[in-house]
Short mmCIF file of C-alpha atoms and ligand atoms in Angstrom, two decimals:
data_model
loop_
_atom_site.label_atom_id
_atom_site.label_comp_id
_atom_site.label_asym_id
_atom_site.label_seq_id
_atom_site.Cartn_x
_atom_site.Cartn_y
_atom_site.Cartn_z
CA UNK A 18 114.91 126.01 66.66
CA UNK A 19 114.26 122.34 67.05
CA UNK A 20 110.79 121.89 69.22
CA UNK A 21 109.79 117.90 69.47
CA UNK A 22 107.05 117.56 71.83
CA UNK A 23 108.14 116.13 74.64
CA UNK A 24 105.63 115.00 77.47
CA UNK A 25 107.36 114.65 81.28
CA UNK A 26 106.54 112.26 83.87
CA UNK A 27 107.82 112.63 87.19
CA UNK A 28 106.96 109.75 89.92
CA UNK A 29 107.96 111.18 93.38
CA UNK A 30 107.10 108.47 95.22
CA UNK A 31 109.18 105.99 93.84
CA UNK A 32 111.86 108.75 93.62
CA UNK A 33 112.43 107.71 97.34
CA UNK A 34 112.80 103.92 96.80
CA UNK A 35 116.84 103.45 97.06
CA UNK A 36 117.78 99.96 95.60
CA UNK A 37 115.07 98.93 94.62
CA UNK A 38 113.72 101.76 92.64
CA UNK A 39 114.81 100.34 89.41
CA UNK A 40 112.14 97.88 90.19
CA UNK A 41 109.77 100.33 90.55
CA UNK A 42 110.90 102.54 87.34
CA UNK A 43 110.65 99.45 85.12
CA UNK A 44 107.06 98.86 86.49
CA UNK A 45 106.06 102.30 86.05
CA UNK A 46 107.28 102.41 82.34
CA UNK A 47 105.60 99.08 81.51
CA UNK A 48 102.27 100.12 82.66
CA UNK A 49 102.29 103.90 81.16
CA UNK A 50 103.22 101.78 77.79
CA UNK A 51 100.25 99.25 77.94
CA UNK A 52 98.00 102.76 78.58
CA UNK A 53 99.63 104.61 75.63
CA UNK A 54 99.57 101.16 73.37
CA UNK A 55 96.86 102.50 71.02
CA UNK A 56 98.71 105.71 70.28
CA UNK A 57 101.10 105.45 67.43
CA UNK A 58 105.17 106.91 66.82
CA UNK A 59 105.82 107.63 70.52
CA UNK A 60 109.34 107.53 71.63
CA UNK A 61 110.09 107.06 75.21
CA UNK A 62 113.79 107.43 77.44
CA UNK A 63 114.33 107.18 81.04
CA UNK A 64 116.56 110.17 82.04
CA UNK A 65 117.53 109.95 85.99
CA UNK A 66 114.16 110.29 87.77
CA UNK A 67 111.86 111.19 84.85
CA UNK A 68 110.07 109.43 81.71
CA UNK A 69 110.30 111.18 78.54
CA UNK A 70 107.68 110.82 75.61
CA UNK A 71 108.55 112.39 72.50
CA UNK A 72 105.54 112.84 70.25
CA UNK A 73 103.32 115.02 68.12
CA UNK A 74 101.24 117.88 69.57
CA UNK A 75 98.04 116.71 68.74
CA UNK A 76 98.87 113.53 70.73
CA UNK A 77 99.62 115.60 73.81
CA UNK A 78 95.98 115.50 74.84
CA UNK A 79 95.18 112.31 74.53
CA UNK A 80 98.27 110.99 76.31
CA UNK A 81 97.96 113.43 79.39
CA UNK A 82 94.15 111.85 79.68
CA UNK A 83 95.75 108.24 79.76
CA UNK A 84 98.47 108.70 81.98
CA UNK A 85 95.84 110.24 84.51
CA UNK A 86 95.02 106.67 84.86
CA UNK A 87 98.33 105.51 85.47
CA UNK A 88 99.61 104.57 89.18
CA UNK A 89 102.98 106.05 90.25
CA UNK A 90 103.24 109.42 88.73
CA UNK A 91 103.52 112.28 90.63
CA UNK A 92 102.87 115.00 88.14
CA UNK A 93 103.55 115.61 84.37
CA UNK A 94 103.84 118.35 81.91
CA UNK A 95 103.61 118.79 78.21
CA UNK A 96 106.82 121.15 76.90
CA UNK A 97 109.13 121.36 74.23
CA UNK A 98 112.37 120.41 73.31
CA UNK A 99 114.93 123.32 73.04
CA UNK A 100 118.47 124.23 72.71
CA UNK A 101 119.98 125.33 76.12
CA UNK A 102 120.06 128.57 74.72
CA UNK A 103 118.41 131.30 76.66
CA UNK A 104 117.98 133.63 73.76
CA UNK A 105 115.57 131.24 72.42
CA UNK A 106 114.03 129.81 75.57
CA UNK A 107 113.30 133.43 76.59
CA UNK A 108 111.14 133.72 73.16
CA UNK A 109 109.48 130.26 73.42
CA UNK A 110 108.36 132.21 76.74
CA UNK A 111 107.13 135.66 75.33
CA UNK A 112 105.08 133.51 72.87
CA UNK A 113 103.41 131.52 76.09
CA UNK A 114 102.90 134.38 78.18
CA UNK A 115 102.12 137.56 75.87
CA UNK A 116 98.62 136.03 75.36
CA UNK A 117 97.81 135.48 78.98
CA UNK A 118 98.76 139.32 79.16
CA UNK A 119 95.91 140.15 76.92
CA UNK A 120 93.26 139.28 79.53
CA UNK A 121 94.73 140.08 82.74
CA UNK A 122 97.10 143.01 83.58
CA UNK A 123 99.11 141.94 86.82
CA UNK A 124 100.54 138.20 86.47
CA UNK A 125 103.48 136.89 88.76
CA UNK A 126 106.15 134.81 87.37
CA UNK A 127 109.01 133.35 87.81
CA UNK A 128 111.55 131.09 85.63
CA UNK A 129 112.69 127.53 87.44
CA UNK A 130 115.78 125.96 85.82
CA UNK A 131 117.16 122.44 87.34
CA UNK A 132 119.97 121.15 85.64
CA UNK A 133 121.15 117.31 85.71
CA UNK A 134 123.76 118.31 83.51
CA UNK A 135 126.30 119.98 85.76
CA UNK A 136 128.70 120.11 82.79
CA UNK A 137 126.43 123.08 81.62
CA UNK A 138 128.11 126.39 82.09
CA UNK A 139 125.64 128.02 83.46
CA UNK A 140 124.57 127.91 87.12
CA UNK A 141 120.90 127.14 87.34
CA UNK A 142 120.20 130.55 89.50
CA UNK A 143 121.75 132.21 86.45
CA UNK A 144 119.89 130.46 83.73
CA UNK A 145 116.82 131.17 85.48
CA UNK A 146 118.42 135.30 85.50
CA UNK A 147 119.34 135.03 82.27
CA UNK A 148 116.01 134.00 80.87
CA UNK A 149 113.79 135.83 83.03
CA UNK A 150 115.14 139.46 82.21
CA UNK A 151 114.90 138.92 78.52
CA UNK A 152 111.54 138.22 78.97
CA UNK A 153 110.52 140.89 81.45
CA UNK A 154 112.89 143.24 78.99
CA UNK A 155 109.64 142.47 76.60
CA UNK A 156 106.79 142.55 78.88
CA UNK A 157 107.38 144.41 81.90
CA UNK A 158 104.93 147.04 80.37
CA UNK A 159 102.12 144.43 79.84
CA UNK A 160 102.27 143.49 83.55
CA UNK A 161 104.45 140.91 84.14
CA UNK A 162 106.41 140.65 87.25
CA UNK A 163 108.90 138.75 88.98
CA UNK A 164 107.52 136.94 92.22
CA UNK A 165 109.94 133.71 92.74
CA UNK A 166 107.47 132.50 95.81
CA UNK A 167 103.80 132.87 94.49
CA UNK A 168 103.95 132.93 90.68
CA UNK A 169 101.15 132.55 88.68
CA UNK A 170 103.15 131.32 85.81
CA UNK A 171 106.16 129.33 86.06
CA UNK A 172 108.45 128.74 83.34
CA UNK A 173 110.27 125.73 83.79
CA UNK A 174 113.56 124.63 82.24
CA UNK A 175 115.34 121.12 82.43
CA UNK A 176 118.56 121.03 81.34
CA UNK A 177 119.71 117.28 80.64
CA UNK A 178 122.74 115.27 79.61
CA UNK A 179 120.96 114.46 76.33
CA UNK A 180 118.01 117.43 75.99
CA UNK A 181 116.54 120.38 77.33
CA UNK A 182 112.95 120.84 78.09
CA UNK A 183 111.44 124.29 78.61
CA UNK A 184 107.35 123.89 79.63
CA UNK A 185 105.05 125.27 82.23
CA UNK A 186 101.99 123.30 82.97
CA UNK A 187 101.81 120.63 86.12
CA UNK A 188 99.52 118.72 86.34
CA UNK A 189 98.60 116.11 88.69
CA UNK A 190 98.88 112.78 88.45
CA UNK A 191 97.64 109.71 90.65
CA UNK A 192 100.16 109.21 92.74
CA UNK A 193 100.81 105.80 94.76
CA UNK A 194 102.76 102.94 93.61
CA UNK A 195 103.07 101.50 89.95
CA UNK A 196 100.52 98.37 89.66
CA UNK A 197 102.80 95.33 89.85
CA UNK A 198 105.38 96.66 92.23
CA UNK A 199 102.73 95.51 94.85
CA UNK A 200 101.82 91.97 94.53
CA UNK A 201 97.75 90.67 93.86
CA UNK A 202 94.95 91.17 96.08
CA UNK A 203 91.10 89.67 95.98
CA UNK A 204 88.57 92.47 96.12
CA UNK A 205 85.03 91.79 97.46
CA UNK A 206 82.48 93.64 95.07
CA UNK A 207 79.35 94.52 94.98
CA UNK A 208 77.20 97.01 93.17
CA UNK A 209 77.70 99.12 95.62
CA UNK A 210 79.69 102.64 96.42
CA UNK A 211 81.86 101.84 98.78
CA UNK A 212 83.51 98.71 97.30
CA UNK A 213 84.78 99.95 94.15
CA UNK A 214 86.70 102.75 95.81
CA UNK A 215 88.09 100.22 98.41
CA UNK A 216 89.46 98.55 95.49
CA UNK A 217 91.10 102.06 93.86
CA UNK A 218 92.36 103.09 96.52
CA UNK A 219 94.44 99.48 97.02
CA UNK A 220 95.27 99.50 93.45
CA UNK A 221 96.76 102.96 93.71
CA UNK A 222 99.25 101.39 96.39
CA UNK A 223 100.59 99.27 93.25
CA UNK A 224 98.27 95.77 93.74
CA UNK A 225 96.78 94.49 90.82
CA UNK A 226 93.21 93.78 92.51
CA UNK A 227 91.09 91.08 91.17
CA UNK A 228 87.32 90.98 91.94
CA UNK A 229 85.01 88.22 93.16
CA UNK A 230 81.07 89.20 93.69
CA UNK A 231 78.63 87.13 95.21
CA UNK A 232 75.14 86.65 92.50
CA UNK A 233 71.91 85.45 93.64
CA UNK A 234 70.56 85.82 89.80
CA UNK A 235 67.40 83.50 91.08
CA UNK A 236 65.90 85.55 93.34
CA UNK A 237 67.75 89.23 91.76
CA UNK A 238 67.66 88.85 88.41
CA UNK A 239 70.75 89.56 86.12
CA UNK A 240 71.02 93.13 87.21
CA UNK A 241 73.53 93.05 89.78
CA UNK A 242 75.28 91.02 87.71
CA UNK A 243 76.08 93.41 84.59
CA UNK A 244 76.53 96.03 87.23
CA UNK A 245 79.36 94.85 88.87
CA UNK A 246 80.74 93.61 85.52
CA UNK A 247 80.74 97.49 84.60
CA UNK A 248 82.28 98.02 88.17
CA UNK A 249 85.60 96.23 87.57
CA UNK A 250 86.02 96.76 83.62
CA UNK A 251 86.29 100.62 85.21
CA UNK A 252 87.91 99.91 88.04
CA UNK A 253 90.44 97.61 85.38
CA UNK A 254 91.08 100.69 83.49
CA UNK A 255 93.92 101.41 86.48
CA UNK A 256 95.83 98.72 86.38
CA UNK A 257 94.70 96.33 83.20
CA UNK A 258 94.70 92.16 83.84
CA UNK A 259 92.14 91.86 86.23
CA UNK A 260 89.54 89.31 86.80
CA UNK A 261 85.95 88.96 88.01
CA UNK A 262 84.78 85.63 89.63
CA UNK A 263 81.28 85.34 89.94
CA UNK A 264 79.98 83.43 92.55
CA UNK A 265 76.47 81.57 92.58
CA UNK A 266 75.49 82.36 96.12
CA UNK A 267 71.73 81.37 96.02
CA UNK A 268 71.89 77.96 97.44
CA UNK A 269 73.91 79.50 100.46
CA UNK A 270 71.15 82.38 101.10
CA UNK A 271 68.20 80.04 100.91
CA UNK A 272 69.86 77.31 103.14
CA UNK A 273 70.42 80.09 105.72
CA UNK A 274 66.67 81.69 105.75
CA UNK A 275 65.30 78.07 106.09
CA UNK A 276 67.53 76.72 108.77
CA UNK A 277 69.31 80.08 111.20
CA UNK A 278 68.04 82.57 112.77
CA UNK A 279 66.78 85.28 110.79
CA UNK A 280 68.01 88.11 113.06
CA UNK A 281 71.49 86.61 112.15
CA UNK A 282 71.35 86.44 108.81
CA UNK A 283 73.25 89.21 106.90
CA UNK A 284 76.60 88.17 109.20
CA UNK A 285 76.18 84.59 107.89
CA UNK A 286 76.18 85.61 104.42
CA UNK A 287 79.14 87.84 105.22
CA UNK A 288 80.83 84.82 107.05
CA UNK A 289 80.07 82.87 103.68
CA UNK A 290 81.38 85.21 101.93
CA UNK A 291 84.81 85.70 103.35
CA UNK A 292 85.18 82.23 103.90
CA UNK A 293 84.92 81.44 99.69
CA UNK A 294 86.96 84.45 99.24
CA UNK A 295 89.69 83.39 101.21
CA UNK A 296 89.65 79.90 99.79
CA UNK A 297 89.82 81.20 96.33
CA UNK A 298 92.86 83.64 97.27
CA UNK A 299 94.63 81.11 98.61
CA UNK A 300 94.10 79.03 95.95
CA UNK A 301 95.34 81.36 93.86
CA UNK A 302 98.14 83.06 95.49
CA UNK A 303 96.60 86.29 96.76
CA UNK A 304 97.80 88.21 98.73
CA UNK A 305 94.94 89.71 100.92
CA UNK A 306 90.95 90.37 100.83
CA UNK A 307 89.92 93.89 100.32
CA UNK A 308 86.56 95.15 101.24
CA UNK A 309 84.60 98.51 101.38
CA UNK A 310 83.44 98.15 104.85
CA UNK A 311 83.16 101.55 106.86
CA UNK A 312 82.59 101.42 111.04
CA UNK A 313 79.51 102.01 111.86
CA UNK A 314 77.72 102.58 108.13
CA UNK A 315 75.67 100.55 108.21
CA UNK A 316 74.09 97.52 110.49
CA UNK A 317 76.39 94.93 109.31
CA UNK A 318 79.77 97.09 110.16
CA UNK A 319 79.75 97.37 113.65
CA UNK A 320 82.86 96.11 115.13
CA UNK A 321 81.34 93.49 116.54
CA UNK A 322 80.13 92.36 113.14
CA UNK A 323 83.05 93.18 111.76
CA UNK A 324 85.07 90.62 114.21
CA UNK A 325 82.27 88.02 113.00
CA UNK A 326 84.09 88.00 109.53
CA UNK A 327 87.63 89.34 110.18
CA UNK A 328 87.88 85.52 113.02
CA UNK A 329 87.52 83.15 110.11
CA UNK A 330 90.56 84.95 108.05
CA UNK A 331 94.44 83.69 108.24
CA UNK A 332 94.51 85.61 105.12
CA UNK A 333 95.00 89.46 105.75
CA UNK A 334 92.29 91.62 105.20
CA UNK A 335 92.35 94.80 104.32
CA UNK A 336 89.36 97.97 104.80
CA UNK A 337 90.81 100.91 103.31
CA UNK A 338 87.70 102.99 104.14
CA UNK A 339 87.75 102.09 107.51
CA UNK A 340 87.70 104.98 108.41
CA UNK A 341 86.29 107.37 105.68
CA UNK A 342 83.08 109.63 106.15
CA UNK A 343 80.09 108.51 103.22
CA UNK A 344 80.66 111.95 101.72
CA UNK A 345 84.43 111.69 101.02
CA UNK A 346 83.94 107.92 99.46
CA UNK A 347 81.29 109.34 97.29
CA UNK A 348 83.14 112.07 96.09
CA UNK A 349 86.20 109.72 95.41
CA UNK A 350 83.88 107.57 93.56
CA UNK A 351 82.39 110.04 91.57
CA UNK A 352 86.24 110.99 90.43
CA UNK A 353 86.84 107.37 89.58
CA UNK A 354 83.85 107.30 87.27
CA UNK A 355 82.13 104.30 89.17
CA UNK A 356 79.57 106.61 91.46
CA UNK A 357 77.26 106.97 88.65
CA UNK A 358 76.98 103.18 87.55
CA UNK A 359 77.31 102.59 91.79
CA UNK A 360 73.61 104.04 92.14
CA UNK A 361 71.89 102.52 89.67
CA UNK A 362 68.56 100.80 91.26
CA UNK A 363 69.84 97.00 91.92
CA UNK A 364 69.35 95.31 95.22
CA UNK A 365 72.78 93.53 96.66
CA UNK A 366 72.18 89.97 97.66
CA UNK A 367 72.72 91.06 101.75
CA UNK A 368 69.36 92.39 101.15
CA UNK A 369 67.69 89.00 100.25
CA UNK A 370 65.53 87.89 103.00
CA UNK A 371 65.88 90.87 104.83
CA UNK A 372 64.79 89.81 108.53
CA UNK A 373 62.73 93.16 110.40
CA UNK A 374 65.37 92.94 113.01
CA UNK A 375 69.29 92.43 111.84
CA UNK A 376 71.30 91.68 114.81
CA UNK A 377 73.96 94.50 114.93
CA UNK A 378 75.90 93.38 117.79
CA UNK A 379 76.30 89.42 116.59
CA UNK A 380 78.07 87.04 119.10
CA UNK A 381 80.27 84.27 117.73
CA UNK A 382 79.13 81.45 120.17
CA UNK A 383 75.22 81.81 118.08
CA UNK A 384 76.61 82.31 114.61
CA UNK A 385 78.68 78.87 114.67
CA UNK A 386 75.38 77.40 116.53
CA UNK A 387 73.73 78.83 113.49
CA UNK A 388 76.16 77.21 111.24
CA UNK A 389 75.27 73.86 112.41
CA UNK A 390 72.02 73.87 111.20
CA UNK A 391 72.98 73.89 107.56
CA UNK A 392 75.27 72.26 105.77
CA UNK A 393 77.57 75.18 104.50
CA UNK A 394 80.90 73.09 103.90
CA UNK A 395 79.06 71.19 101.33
CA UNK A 396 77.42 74.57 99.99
CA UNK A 397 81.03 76.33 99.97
CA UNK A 398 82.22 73.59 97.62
CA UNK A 399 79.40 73.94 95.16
CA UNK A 400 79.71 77.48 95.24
CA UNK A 401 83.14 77.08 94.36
CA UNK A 402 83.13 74.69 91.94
CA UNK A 403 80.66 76.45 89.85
CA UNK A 404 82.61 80.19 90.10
CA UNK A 405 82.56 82.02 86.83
CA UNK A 406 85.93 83.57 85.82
CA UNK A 407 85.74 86.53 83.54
CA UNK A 408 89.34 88.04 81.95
CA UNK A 409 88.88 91.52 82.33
CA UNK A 410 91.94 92.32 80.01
CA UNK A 411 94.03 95.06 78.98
CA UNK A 412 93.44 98.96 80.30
CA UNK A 413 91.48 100.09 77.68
P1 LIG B 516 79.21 98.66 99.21
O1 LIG B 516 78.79 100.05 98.90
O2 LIG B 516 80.62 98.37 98.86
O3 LIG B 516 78.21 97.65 98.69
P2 LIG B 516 77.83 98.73 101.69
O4 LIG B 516 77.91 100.00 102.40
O5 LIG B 516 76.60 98.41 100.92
O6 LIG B 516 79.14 98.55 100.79
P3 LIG B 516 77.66 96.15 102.90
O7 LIG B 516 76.52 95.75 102.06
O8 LIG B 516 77.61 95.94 104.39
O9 LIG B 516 78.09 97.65 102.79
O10 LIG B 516 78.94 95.41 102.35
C1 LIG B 516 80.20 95.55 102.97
C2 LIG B 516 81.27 94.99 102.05
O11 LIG B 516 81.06 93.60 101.84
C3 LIG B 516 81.23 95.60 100.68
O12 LIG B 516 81.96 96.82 100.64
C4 LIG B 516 81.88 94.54 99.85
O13 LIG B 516 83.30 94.58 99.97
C5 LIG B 516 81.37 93.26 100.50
N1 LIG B 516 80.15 92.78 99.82
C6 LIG B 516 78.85 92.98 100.18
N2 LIG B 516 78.01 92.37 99.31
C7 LIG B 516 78.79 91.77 98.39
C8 LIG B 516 78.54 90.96 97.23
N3 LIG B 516 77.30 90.65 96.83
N4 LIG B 516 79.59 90.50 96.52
C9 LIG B 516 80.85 90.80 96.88
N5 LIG B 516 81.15 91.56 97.96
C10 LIG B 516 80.14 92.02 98.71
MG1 LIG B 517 76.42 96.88 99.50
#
């Protein structure tokens, strides 16, 4: 009995894609390759609709873990290579199940055969007959039954042109779009929650997201700084070639205590903000500005603050959380691994100067009355002059 390990990717999604779902195979496989680089001797092929990895079985782990990461799939599965032979797929079968029939004496089953290879003899509601009794033959006694519409177990068999795999373990995958298939995007983050789970969630839909993050280091301290570093190397781990640019944003702040009105504040930073981020994505061919704003979270996200920022944009911006409850974001980002660093004790620069009143219903006429009391073209240049770019490199 020949039995290569064989682990199967399937990307539903893309499944659906028509002409241009080469495109989106070809992305798919690129990126599951730069996750697996590390691992050594795998062997990969592109049946219709799937992605095969042939490799050794103490590999299987560590590849499932990676490919988690990845972008596109739907689902995978660890299994074996076998002969389309039911005789022998009916005892790889007996040796899965018979221990599962140790600790529990009632367990549903059912055997699901789909078969590209329509040369094969054998229907697929036969193979799956054919199979199943010669197992049940063996462990009808130990409490196995059939149930084809709620089993517990499901033996699976995929009968190719060029193999057969027999397995019987889903498991999830990501989902979305392969990175790449979706052009480039500009996230805005800060140490925060929200933002790094703005920026999954727009990766997932296949953009590679970049990262810009606005540092007051004079008046915060470095803090914020290694923080959101942490942030995107994370967040990088789903897509791989991202980049951080880090702002200086101190001059900007201080300008606007000593010459606006303090109620006003926070929405001229955010104006500020937007307004470098969009120069820089333009700059550099970006597609759109993501951000973790929420309505209503907070002071600064009512939609009349929100229209305070979203005025200044040609660029499109996008607010994936929009309309997400706190708890579900924090849940997502504890998933993503980025809650944890997300609430360590670090003050975002919005919290600089901090007047006792922030205006939460800002009107546009007294923000651009506001801007001309400081010189903030002058400012933006500076700012982005002196931007720090940081390569955040591969996946790993
Ligand atoms: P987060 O948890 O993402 O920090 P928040 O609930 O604290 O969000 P705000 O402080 O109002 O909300 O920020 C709203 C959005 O503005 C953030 O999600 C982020 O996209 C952007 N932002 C705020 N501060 C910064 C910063 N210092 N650098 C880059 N982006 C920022
Ligand atoms: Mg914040």
């Amino acid at each position: 009995m020949t039995a290569s390990r064989i682990v199967l990717i399937r990307y539903d999604e893309i499944g659906l894609k028509g002409k241009n779902r080469q495109f989106f195979e070809s992305a798919l496989l690129k990126n599951i390759k730069e996750q697996l680089k590390g691992m050594e001797g795998l062997r990969y092929s592109t049946p219709r609709g799937r992605i095969f990895i042939v490799l050794e079985s103490d590999q299987i782990d560590t590849c499932l873990r990676n490919l988690a990461r990845v972008p596109g799939i739907a689902s995978m599965s660890s299994g074996v290579e076998v002969e389309p032979d039911a005789d022998i797929i009916a005892q790889m079968g007996i040796d899965w199940i018979a221990p599962l029939l140790e600790q529990k004496s009632d367990l549903p089953f059912c055997v699901k055969t789909q078969r590209s290879n329509k040369k094969f003899p054998i229907s697929s509601p036969d193979f799956n007959y054919e199979v199943g009794s010669r197992i049940m033959k063996q462990l009808h006694d130990k409490g196995l039954r059939v149930d084809l519409t709620h089993p517990e177990f499901e033996l699976e068999v995929e009968i190719g042109h060029e193999r057969t795999v027999a397995f019987y373990n889903r498991v999830p995958g990501l989902g979305g779009l392969p990175v790449g298939s979706s052009g480039q995007v500009l996230t805005l983050l800060s140490g925060g929650i929200d933002s790094p789970v703005a920026a999954f969630n727009i990766i997932k839909r296949g953009c590679r997201s970049h990262f810009i993050f606005f540092d007051n280091q004079a008046f915060l301290g470095r803090g914020g700084y290694d923080k959101v570093l942490r942030l995107a190397k994370k967040l990088n781990r789903f897509q791989g070639q991202g980049i951080l640019y880090v702002v200086p944003f101190g001059d900007l702040q201080v300008s606007i205590r000593d010459h606006c009105n303090p109620s006003n504040r926070v929405v001229l930073y955010r104006r500020m903000m937007y307004r470098i981020a969009q120069e820089l994505a333009q700059r550099k061919g970006y597609l759109g500005l993501v951000t973790g704003e929420s309505i209503g979270q907070v002071a600064s996200q009512t939609l009349e603050n929100l229209a305070a920022v979203s005025g200044l944009c040609t660029t499109s911006v996008f607010r994936p959380l929009i309309g997400t409850d706190k708890v579900d974001i924090v849940q997502q980002a504890k998933r993503i691994e980025t809650y944890e660093i997300s609430i360590e004790p670090q003050p975002d620069c919005c919290s600089v100067f901090m007047p006792p009143r922030p205006v939460t219903r800002s009107k546009i006429p007294d923000l651009e009355r506001d801007e001309t009391r400081y010189p903030w073209k002058p400012l933006m240049e500076k700012a982005l002059g002196d931007i720090e770019r940081i390569e955040l490199g591969k996946v790993v």
